[in-house]
mmCIF file of C-alpha atoms and ligand atoms in Angstrom:
data_model
loop_
_atom_site.group_PDB
_atom_site.id
_atom_site.type_symbol
_atom_site.label_atom_id
_atom_site.label_comp_id
_atom_site.label_asym_id
_atom_site.label_seq_id
_atom_site.Cartn_x
_atom_site.Cartn_y
_atom_site.Cartn_z
ATOM 1 C CA MET A 1 2.450 -6.646 -8.415
ATOM 2 C CA GLU A 2 -0.738 -6.453 -6.647
ATOM 3 C CA GLY A 3 -0.460 -10.004 -5.615
ATOM 4 C CA VAL A 4 3.205 -9.568 -4.561
ATOM 5 C CA ALA A 5 2.119 -6.516 -2.496
ATOM 6 C CA TRP A 6 -0.654 -8.393 -0.826
ATOM 7 C CA PHE A 7 1.499 -11.281 0.015
ATOM 8 C CA THR A 8 4.296 -8.986 1.248
ATOM 9 C CA HIS A 9 1.761 -6.877 3.406
ATOM 10 C CA LYS A 10 0.005 -9.962 4.935
ATOM 11 C CA TYR A 11 2.899 -12.403 5.348
ATOM 12 C CA ILE A 12 6.033 -10.216 5.826
ATOM 13 C CA MET A 13 5.105 -6.882 7.008
ATOM 14 C CA HIS A 14 2.452 -8.412 9.360
ATOM 15 C CA GLY A 15 4.911 -11.317 9.907
ATOM 16 C CA PHE A 16 8.572 -11.356 10.761
ATOM 17 C CA LEU A 17 9.299 -7.648 9.699
ATOM 18 C CA TRP A 18 6.379 -6.316 11.757
ATOM 19 C CA TYR A 19 8.893 -4.056 13.640
ATOM 20 C CA LEU A 20 9.388 -2.227 10.215
ATOM 21 C CA HIS A 21 5.580 -1.961 9.488
ATOM 22 C CA SER A 22 4.289 -1.305 13.135
ATOM 23 C CA ASP A 23 5.014 2.453 13.018
ATOM 24 C CA HIS A 24 2.720 2.771 10.127
ATOM 25 C CA HIS A 25 -0.195 1.264 12.166
ATOM 26 C CA ILE A 26 -0.077 3.588 15.247
ATOM 27 C CA LYS A 27 -3.309 5.762 15.260
ATOM 28 C CA GLY A 28 -2.918 9.395 15.775
ATOM 29 C CA LYS A 29 0.647 9.363 15.657
ATOM 30 C CA LYS A 30 2.579 12.595 14.732
ATOM 31 C CA ARG A 31 3.634 12.149 11.365
ATOM 32 C CA LYS A 32 7.400 12.438 10.535
ATOM 33 C CA LEU A 33 8.781 13.084 7.125
ATOM 34 C CA MET A 34 9.843 9.402 7.099
ATOM 35 C CA GLU A 35 8.688 6.046 8.887
ATOM 36 C CA ARG A 36 10.170 2.736 9.356
ATOM 37 C CA ASN A 37 7.536 1.379 6.954
ATOM 38 C CA ASP A 38 9.106 3.345 4.045
ATOM 39 C CA ILE A 39 11.820 0.663 3.905
ATOM 40 C CA PHE A 40 9.573 -1.483 1.965
ATOM 41 C CA GLY A 41 8.932 1.148 -0.541
ATOM 42 C CA LEU A 42 12.825 1.826 -0.886
ATOM 43 C CA PHE A 43 13.292 -2.033 -1.139
ATOM 44 C CA PHE A 44 10.972 -2.409 -4.067
ATOM 45 C CA ALA A 45 12.469 0.858 -5.559
ATOM 46 C CA GLY A 46 15.806 -0.870 -5.496
ATOM 47 C CA ILE A 47 14.452 -4.117 -7.073
ATOM 48 C CA SER A 48 12.752 -2.065 -9.826
ATOM 49 C CA ALA A 49 16.067 0.001 -10.402
ATOM 50 C CA GLY A 50 18.166 -3.208 -10.532
ATOM 51 C CA LEU A 51 15.867 -4.968 -13.024
ATOM 52 C CA ILE A 52 15.686 -1.800 -15.233
ATOM 53 C CA VAL A 53 19.446 -1.392 -15.181
ATOM 54 C CA HIS A 54 19.921 -5.268 -15.864
ATOM 55 C CA GLY A 55 17.842 -5.374 -18.670
ATOM 56 C CA ALA A 56 18.372 -1.899 -20.338
ATOM 57 C CA GLU A 57 21.108 -3.097 -22.729
ATOM 58 C CA GLY A 58 19.246 -5.043 -25.619
ATOM 59 C CA LEU A 59 15.884 -4.249 -23.858
ATOM 60 C CA LYS A 60 15.688 -7.684 -21.876
ATOM 61 C CA PRO A 61 12.610 -8.658 -20.313
ATOM 62 C CA THR A 62 13.810 -7.607 -17.012
ATOM 63 C CA PHE A 63 13.770 -4.081 -18.314
ATOM 64 C CA PHE A 64 9.952 -4.204 -18.757
ATOM 65 C CA LEU A 65 9.670 -6.072 -15.455
ATOM 66 C CA GLY A 66 11.467 -3.385 -13.770
ATOM 67 C CA LEU A 67 9.125 -0.738 -15.424
ATOM 68 C CA GLY A 68 6.119 -2.575 -14.374
ATOM 69 C CA VAL A 69 7.489 -2.597 -10.760
ATOM 70 C CA ALA A 70 8.101 0.995 -10.888
ATOM 71 C CA GLY A 71 4.614 1.740 -12.330
ATOM 72 C CA TYR A 72 3.093 -0.149 -9.446
ATOM 73 C CA GLY A 73 5.520 1.681 -6.930
ATOM 74 C CA LEU A 74 4.264 5.033 -8.396
ATOM 75 C CA ALA A 75 0.475 4.050 -8.257
ATOM 76 C CA TYR A 76 1.017 2.801 -4.720
ATOM 77 C CA PHE A 77 2.728 5.871 -3.539
ATOM 78 C CA LEU A 78 -0.007 8.077 -5.124
ATOM 79 C CA PHE A 79 -2.677 5.982 -3.716
ATOM 80 C CA HIS A 80 -1.385 4.889 -0.417
ATOM 81 C CA ASP A 81 0.912 7.701 0.719
ATOM 82 C CA ILE A 82 -0.746 10.743 -0.790
ATOM 83 C CA PHE A 83 -4.459 9.758 -1.314
ATOM 84 C CA VAL A 84 -5.209 7.582 1.844
ATOM 85 C CA HIS A 85 -2.534 8.873 4.394
ATOM 86 C CA ARG A 86 -2.369 12.494 3.061
ATOM 87 C CA ARG A 87 1.425 12.846 3.128
ATOM 88 C CA ALA A 88 1.238 15.642 0.806
ATOM 89 C CA PRO A 89 -1.571 18.338 0.330
ATOM 90 C CA ILE A 90 -2.710 17.086 -2.890
ATOM 91 C CA LEU A 91 -5.091 14.509 -4.343
ATOM 92 C CA LYS A 92 -7.409 14.857 -1.231
ATOM 93 C CA LYS A 93 -10.652 13.894 -2.785
ATOM 94 C CA SER A 94 -11.769 11.888 -5.667
ATOM 95 C CA ARG A 95 -15.190 11.329 -7.383
ATOM 96 C CA LEU A 96 -14.260 7.936 -8.348
ATOM 97 C CA PRO A 97 -16.392 5.418 -6.239
ATOM 98 C CA TYR A 98 -13.707 2.824 -6.940
ATOM 99 C CA LEU A 99 -10.923 5.028 -5.197
ATOM 100 C CA ASN A 100 -12.992 5.885 -2.416
ATOM 101 C CA MET A 101 -13.984 2.343 -1.771
ATOM 102 C CA LEU A 102 -10.274 1.472 -1.671
ATOM 103 C CA ARG A 103 -9.481 4.261 0.675
ATOM 104 C CA ARG A 104 -12.177 2.964 3.091
ATOM 105 C CA ALA A 105 -10.781 -0.476 2.710
ATOM 106 C CA HIS A 106 -7.300 0.641 3.733
ATOM 107 C CA HIS A 107 -8.682 2.711 6.663
ATOM 108 C CA PHE A 108 -10.396 -0.408 7.708
ATOM 109 C CA HIS A 109 -7.024 -2.217 7.500
ATOM 110 C CA HIS A 110 -5.638 0.487 9.798
ATOM 111 C CA GLU A 111 -8.320 0.013 12.663
ATOM 112 C CA VAL A 112 -6.125 -2.735 13.965
ATOM 113 C CA GLU A 113 -2.748 -1.650 15.365
ATOM 114 C CA THR A 114 -1.555 -5.035 16.079
ATOM 115 C CA ARG A 115 0.492 -7.622 13.945
ATOM 116 C CA GLN A 116 -2.574 -10.004 14.216
ATOM 117 C CA GLY A 117 -6.111 -9.309 13.303
ATOM 118 C CA ALA A 118 -5.972 -6.955 10.424
ATOM 119 C CA GLN A 119 -7.838 -7.482 7.163
ATOM 120 C CA ALA A 120 -7.806 -6.133 3.708
ATOM 121 C CA PHE A 121 -4.205 -6.315 2.883
ATOM 122 C CA GLY A 122 -4.578 -5.398 -0.751
ATOM 123 C CA PHE A 123 -4.174 -1.913 -1.937
ATOM 124 C CA PHE A 124 -5.958 -2.069 -5.559
ATOM 125 C CA TYR A 125 -8.038 -5.098 -5.004
ATOM 126 C CA VAL A 126 -10.620 -5.486 -2.294
ATOM 127 C CA SER A 127 -12.550 -8.718 -1.587
ATOM 128 C CA PRO A 128 -16.237 -8.892 -2.888
ATOM 129 C CA GLN A 129 -17.464 -8.873 0.651
ATOM 130 C CA LEU A 130 -15.457 -5.704 1.660
ATOM 131 C CA ARG A 131 -16.329 -4.312 -1.654
ATOM 132 C CA LYS A 132 -19.945 -4.554 -0.654
ATOM 133 C CA LYS A 133 -19.246 -2.897 2.753
ATOM 134 C CA PHE A 134 -17.242 -0.027 1.481
ATOM 135 C CA TRP A 135 -18.717 0.754 -1.970
ATOM 136 C CA LYS A 136 -20.891 3.953 -1.826
ATOM 137 C CA SER A 137 -22.048 5.897 -4.556
ATOM 138 C CA ASP A 138 -20.456 9.416 -3.466
HETATM 139 ZN ZN1 ZN B 201 -0.536 -3.283 7.598
HETATM 140 ZN ZN1 ZN B 202 -1.491 2.658 5.254
#
Protein backbone atom coordinates (compact mmCIF):
# COMPACT_ATOMS: atom_id res chain seq x y z
CA MET A 1 0.00 0.00 0.00
CA GLU A 2 2.89 2.38 0.64
CA GLY A 3 3.88 1.88 -2.99
CA VAL A 4 0.31 2.58 -4.14
CA ALA A 5 0.17 5.69 -1.94
CA TRP A 6 3.55 6.91 -3.19
CA PHE A 7 2.54 6.39 -6.82
CA THR A 8 -0.86 8.03 -6.33
CA HIS A 9 0.70 10.99 -4.54
CA LYS A 10 3.50 11.53 -7.07
CA TYR A 11 1.74 10.86 -10.35
CA ILE A 12 -1.96 11.45 -9.72
CA MET A 13 -2.28 13.94 -6.87
CA HIS A 14 0.67 15.93 -8.22
CA GLY A 15 -0.52 15.02 -11.73
CA PHE A 16 -3.91 15.35 -13.35
CA LEU A 17 -5.79 15.51 -10.03
CA TRP A 18 -3.64 18.34 -8.64
CA TYR A 19 -6.81 20.44 -8.32
CA LEU A 20 -7.98 18.11 -5.55
CA HIS A 21 -4.61 17.99 -3.78
CA SER A 22 -3.59 21.64 -4.18
CA ASP A 23 -5.55 22.96 -1.19
CA HIS A 24 -3.49 20.63 1.00
CA HIS A 25 -0.30 22.40 -0.12
CA ILE A 26 -1.23 26.00 0.69
CA LYS A 27 0.87 27.16 3.62
CA GLY A 28 -0.70 29.04 6.50
CA LYS A 29 -4.17 28.30 5.19
CA LYS A 30 -6.97 28.56 7.71
CA ARG A 31 -7.88 24.97 8.30
CA LYS A 32 -11.42 23.93 7.61
CA LEU A 33 -12.93 20.73 8.90
CA MET A 34 -12.58 19.12 5.49
CA GLU A 35 -10.39 19.90 2.48
CA ARG A 36 -10.66 18.82 -1.15
CA ASN A 37 -7.67 16.55 -0.59
CA ASP A 38 -9.78 14.36 1.74
CA ILE A 39 -11.52 12.99 -1.35
CA PHE A 40 -8.49 10.69 -1.86
CA GLY A 41 -8.92 9.19 1.61
CA LEU A 42 -12.63 8.71 1.01
CA PHE A 43 -11.89 7.11 -2.37
CA PHE A 44 -9.55 4.55 -0.80
CA ALA A 45 -12.00 3.97 2.05
CA GLY A 46 -14.61 3.16 -0.60
CA ILE A 47 -12.28 0.70 -2.31
CA SER A 48 -11.48 -0.90 1.03
CA ALA A 49 -15.16 -1.22 1.97
CA GLY A 50 -15.96 -2.66 -1.46
CA LEU A 51 -13.23 -5.29 -1.16
CA ILE A 52 -14.32 -6.25 2.36
CA VAL A 53 -17.97 -6.60 1.33
CA HIS A 54 -17.01 -8.53 -1.81
CA GLY A 55 -14.83 -10.98 0.10
CA ALA A 56 -16.78 -11.27 3.35
CA GLU A 57 -18.78 -14.32 2.34
CA GLY A 58 -16.43 -17.28 2.46
CA LEU A 59 -13.51 -15.03 3.47
CA LYS A 60 -12.17 -14.60 -0.04
CA PRO A 61 -8.74 -12.97 -0.59
CA THR A 62 -10.44 -9.64 -1.39
CA PHE A 63 -11.67 -9.54 2.22
CA PHE A 64 -8.10 -9.54 3.54
CA LEU A 65 -6.98 -7.16 0.82
CA GLY A 66 -9.72 -4.78 1.96
CA LEU A 67 -8.59 -5.13 5.56
CA GLY A 68 -5.03 -4.32 4.48
CA VAL A 69 -6.18 -1.19 2.65
CA ALA A 70 -8.22 -0.18 5.71
CA GLY A 71 -5.24 -0.78 8.02
CA TYR A 72 -3.01 1.38 5.85
CA GLY A 73 -5.74 4.03 5.71
CA LEU A 74 -5.97 4.11 9.48
CA ALA A 75 -2.18 4.36 9.88
CA TYR A 76 -2.10 7.07 7.19
CA PHE A 77 -4.87 9.03 8.89
CA LEU A 78 -3.23 8.82 12.33
CA PHE A 79 0.21 9.68 10.98
CA HIS A 80 -0.53 12.17 8.22
CA ASP A 81 -3.66 13.95 9.39
CA ILE A 82 -3.29 13.77 13.16
CA PHE A 83 0.46 13.51 13.88
CA VAL A 84 1.85 15.64 11.03
CA HIS A 85 -0.97 18.08 10.27
CA ARG A 86 -2.48 18.15 13.77
CA ARG A 87 -6.09 17.92 12.78
CA ALA A 88 -6.94 16.73 16.27
CA PRO A 89 -5.32 17.73 19.57
CA ILE A 90 -3.81 14.29 20.17
CA LEU A 91 -0.59 12.48 19.19
CA LYS A 92 1.37 15.73 19.10
CA LYS A 93 4.75 14.34 20.06
CA SER A 94 6.60 11.11 19.70
CA ARG A 95 9.85 9.87 21.15
CA LEU A 96 10.31 7.54 18.21
CA PRO A 97 13.07 8.94 15.97
CA TYR A 98 11.49 7.12 13.00
CA LEU A 99 8.15 8.94 13.35
CA ASN A 100 9.85 12.30 13.87
CA MET A 101 11.99 11.68 10.80
CA LEU A 102 8.86 10.87 8.78
CA ARG A 103 7.20 14.04 10.03
CA ARG A 104 10.19 16.20 9.02
CA ALA A 105 10.26 14.52 5.62
CA HIS A 106 6.55 15.22 5.09
CA HIS A 107 6.96 18.87 6.10
CA PHE A 108 9.81 18.98 3.59
CA HIS A 109 7.34 17.71 0.97
CA HIS A 110 5.04 20.60 1.93
CA GLU A 111 7.70 23.27 1.45
CA VAL A 112 6.66 23.33 -2.20
CA GLU A 113 3.18 24.74 -2.82
CA THR A 114 3.10 23.93 -6.51
CA ARG A 115 2.34 20.79 -8.49
CA GLN A 116 5.94 20.50 -9.72
CA GLY A 117 9.13 20.38 -7.72
CA ALA A 118 8.05 18.62 -4.55
CA GLN A 119 10.04 15.70 -3.13
CA ALA A 120 9.40 12.94 -0.59
CA PHE A 121 6.09 11.52 -1.81
CA GLY A 122 6.06 8.52 0.51
CA PHE A 123 4.44 8.53 3.92
CA PHE A 124 6.10 5.65 5.78
CA TYR A 125 9.12 5.26 3.55
CA VAL A 126 11.80 7.89 3.06
CA SER A 127 14.72 7.54 0.68
CA PRO A 128 18.14 6.88 2.30
CA GLN A 129 19.38 10.39 1.36
CA LEU A 130 16.42 12.14 2.95
CA ARG A 131 16.56 9.77 5.91
CA LYS A 132 20.10 10.92 6.56
CA LYS A 133 18.95 14.53 6.35
CA PHE A 134 15.96 14.21 8.66
CA TRP A 135 17.02 11.56 11.14
CA LYS A 136 17.90 13.16 14.45
CA SER A 137 18.11 11.39 17.74
CA ASP A 138 15.68 13.51 19.73
ZN1 LIG B 1 1.69 16.51 -2.07
ZN1 LIG C 1 0.40 16.52 4.05
